[in-house]
Each structure stands twice: as C-alpha cells, then as structure tokens.
mmCIF file of C-alpha atoms in Angstrom:
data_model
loop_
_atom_site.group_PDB
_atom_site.id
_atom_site.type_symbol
_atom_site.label_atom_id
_atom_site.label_comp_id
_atom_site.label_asym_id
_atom_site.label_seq_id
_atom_site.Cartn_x
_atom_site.Cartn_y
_atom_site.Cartn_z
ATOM 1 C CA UNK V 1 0.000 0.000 0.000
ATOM 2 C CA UNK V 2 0.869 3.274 -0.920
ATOM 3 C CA UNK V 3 2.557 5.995 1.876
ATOM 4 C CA UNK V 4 -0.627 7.780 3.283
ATOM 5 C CA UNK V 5 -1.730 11.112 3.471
ATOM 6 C CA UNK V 6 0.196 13.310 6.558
ATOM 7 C CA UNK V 7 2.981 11.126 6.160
ATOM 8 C CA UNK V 8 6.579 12.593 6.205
ATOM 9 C CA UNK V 9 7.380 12.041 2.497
ATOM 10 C CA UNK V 10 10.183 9.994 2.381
ATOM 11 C CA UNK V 11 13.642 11.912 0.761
ATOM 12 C CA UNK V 12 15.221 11.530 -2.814
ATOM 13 C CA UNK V 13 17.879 12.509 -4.489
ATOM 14 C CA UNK V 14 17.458 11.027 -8.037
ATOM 15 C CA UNK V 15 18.806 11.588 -11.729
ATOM 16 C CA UNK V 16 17.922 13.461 -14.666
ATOM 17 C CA UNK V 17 19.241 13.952 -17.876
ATOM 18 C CA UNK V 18 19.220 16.826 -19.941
ATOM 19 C CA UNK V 19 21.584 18.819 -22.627
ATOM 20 C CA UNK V 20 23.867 19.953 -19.434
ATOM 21 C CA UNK V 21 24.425 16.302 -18.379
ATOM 22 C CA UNK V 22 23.487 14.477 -15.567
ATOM 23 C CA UNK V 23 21.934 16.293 -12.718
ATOM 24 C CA UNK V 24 20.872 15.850 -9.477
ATOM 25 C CA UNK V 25 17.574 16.564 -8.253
ATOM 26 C CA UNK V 26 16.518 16.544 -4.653
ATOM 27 C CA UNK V 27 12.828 16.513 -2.510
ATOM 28 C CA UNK V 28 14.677 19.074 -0.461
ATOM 29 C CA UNK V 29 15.345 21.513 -2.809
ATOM 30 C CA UNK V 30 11.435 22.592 -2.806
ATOM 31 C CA UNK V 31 11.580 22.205 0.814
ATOM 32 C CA UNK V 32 9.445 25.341 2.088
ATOM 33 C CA UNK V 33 9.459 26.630 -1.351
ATOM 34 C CA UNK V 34 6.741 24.664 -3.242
ATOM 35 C CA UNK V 35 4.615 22.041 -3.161
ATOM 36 C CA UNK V 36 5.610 19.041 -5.064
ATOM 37 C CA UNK V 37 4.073 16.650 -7.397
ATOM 38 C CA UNK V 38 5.304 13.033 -7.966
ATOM 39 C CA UNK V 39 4.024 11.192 -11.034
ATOM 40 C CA UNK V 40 5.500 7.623 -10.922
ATOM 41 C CA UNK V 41 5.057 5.771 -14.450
ATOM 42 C CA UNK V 42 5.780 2.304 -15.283
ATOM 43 C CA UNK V 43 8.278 2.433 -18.391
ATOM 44 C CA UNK V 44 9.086 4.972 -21.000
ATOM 45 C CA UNK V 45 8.216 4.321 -24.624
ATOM 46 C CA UNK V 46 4.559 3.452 -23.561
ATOM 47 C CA UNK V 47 1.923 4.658 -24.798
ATOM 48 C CA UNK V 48 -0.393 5.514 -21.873
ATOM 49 C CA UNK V 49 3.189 6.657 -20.414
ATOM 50 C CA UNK V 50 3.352 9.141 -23.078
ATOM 51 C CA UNK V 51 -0.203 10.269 -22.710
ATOM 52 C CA UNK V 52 -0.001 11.117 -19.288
ATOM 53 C CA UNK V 53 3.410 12.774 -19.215
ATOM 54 C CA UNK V 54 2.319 15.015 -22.909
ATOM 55 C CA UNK V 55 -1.377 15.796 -21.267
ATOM 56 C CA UNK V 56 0.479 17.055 -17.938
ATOM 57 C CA UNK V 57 3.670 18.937 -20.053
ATOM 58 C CA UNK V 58 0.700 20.705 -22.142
ATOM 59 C CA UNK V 59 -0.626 22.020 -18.671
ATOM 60 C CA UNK V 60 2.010 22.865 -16.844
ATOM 61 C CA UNK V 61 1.072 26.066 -16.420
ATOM 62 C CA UNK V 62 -1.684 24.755 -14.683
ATOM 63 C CA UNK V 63 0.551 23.499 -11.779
ATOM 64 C CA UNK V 64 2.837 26.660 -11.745
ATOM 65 C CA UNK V 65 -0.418 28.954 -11.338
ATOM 66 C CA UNK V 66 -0.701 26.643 -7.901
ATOM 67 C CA UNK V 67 2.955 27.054 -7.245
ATOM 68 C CA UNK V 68 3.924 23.719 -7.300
ATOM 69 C CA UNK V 69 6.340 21.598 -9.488
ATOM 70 C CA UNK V 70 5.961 18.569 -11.429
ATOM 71 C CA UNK V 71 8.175 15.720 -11.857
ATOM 72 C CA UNK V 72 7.958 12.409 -13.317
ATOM 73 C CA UNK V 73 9.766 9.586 -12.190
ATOM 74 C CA UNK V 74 10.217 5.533 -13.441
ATOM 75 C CA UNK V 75 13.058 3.095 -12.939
ATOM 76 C CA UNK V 76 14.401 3.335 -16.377
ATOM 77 C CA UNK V 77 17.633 4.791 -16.953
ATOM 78 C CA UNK V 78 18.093 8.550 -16.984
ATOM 79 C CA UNK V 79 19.492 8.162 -21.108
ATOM 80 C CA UNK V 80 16.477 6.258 -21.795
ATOM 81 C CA UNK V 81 14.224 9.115 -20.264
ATOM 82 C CA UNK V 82 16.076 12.149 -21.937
ATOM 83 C CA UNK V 83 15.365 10.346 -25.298
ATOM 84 C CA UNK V 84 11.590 9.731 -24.142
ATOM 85 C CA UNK V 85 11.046 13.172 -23.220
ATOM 86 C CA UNK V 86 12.723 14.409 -26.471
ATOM 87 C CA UNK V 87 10.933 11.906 -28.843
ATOM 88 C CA UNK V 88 7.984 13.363 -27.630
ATOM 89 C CA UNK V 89 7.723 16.745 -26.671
ATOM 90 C CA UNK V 90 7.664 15.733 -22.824
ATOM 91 C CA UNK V 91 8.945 18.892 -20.790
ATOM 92 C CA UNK V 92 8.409 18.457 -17.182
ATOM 93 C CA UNK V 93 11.385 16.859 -15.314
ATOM 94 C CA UNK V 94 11.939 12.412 -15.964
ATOM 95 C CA UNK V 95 13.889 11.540 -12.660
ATOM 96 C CA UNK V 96 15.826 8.121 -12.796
ATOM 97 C CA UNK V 97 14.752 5.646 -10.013
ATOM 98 C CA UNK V 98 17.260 3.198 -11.704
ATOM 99 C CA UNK V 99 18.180 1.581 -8.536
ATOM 100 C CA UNK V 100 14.098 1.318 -7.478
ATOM 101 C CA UNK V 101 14.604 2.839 -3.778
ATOM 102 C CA UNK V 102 12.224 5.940 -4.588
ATOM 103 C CA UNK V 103 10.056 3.559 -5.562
ATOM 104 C CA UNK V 104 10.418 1.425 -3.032
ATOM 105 C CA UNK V 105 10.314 3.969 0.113
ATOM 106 C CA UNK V 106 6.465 5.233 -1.433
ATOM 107 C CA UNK V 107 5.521 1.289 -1.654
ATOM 108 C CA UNK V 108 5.080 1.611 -5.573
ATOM 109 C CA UNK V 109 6.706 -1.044 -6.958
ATOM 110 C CA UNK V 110 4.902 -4.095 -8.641
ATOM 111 C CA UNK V 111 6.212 -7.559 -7.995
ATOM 112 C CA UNK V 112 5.797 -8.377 -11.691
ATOM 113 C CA UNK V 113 4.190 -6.592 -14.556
ATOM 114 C CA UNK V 114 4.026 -8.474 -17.519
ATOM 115 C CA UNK V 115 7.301 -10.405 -16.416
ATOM 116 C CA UNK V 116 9.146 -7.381 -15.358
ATOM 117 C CA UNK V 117 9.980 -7.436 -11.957
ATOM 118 C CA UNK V 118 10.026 -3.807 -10.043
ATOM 119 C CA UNK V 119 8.726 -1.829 -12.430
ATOM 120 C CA UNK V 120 6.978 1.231 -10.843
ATOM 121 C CA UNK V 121 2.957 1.196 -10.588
ATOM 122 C CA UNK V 122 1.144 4.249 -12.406
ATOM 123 C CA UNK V 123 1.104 6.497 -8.481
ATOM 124 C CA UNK V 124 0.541 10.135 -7.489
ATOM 125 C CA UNK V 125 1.648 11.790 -4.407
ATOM 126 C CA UNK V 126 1.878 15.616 -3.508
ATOM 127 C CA UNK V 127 4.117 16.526 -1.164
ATOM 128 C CA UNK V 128 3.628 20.390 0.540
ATOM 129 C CA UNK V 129 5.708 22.793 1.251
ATOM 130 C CA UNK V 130 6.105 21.024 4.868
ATOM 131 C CA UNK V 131 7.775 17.685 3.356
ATOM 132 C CA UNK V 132 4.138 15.639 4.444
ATOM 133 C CA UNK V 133 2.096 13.996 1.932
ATOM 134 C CA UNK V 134 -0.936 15.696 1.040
ATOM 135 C CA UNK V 135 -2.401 13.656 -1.831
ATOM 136 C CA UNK V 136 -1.746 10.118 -2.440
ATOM 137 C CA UNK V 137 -3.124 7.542 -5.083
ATOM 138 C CA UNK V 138 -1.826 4.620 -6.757
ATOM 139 C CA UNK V 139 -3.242 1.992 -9.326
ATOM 140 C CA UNK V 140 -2.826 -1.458 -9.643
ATOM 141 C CA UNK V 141 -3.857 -1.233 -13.285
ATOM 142 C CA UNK V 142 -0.998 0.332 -15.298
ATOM 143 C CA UNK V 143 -3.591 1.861 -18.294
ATOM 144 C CA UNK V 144 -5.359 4.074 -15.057
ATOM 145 C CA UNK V 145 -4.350 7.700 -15.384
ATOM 146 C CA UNK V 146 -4.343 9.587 -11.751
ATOM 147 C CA UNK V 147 -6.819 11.538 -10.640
ATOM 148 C CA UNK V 148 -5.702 15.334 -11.726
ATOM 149 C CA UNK V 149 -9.092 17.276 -11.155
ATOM 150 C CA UNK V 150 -8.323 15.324 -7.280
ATOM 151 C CA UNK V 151 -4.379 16.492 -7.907
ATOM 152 C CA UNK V 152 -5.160 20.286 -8.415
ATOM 153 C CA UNK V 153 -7.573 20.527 -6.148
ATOM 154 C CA UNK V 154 -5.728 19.587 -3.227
ATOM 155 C CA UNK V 155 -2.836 22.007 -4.672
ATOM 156 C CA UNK V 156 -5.514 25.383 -4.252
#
C-alpha cells in the first residue's frame, strides 16, 4: 500500500538527464518553497506513459499557477528518459529511479508486470511545502491515469 496522506514524504535525491548532463535533483530543494508533485510511471516508450506525461507537459502552467512543481519519475535509466522526453515533446522533469529505492520507500513497486519485476505502478503523491504527503493515489492497473481534477484541487 501506498505511503498515506500526513505522512513525512520519504527523501530523494534522483537523476535526470538533460543537454547539461546528468543532474541531481533533490525533494529538499522545494523544501518550504513549493509544493511538489510526484508522477511515478511504469516504463518509458509506452503509450499511456506518453499520454499522461504530454497531457500534464501541455498544462504545466496549470501546476505553476498553484505554485507547485511537477516531476515524473520511473526506474528506467536517466538516457532512456532524456530520449523519451525528447521523442515526444515531454517537458516536465523524468527523474531516474534506476536503482528502485524511490520507488520502493512510497511502496510503488509491482512484484511483476508483464514479467518485469520492479517496475513502478502508475502512483501520485503531492508533497507540501512542509515535506508531508498531502495527496496520495496509486493503481494497480498500469492503463489508469491519476486523478488530476483530485491532484489540483488539493494544490488550491
């Protein structure tokens, strides 16, 4: 089961590529700055994958009118996501959970999909300014989309 809502969200430091390289990216860094949101996604190259990460990129405004950030995050590798994003138009942050501990600490990590072992179920959590969860869902079914009306709500 997913971490629950008021819990202390549970500190990352993960990967992402861009043009610059490799750079870190940190829960802390928002840390009584803005609230966070954390999109896990199976596997890049999907297509629901895509869909989600495209419809949320096209609003992102959406999320910075609420003052909160966006990012993405699956256990592929952080090459695999810069080509993803750049394939197809994605533009919010891809964070590399290669080694599956993000994943892991927010209890969103299938036992098998399809034959693939720790791949990361389809899971929202926002995270406020405070570091505590205020929002959290996760789906067993990989082809459910989160909740965002419930996502953007809780960010007014």
């Amino acid at each position: 089961m997913a971490i629950s809502v008021n819990s202390i969200a549970p500190e990352f430091t993960l990967k992402q590529k861009t043009a610059d390289g490799l750079n870190d990216v940190s829960l802390k860094d928002n840390a009584g700055k803005k609230q966070t949101v954390l999109l896990f996604f199976p596997l890049a190259f999907t297509s629901v994958c895509q869909k989600e990460l495209c419809s949320v990129s096209a609003g992102l405004d959406q999320y910075s009118d609420l003052d909160a950030d966006v990012w993405a995050i699956s256990v592929d590798s952080p090459f695999a996501q810069e080509a993803f994003a750049k394939s197809t138009g994605i533009t919010i942050p891809l964070l590399s959970d290669f080694n599956k501990e993000v994943a892991t600490a927010y209890d969103v990590l299938y036992a098998d999909l399809l034959g693939l072992k720790g791949v990361a179920k389809r899971s929202a959590f926002v995270v406020g300014k405070d570091g505590k969860v205020t929002y959290s869902w996760s789906s067993d079914d990989p082809k459910q989309l989160p909740p965002f009306d419930e996502i953007q709500a809780v960010l007014r």
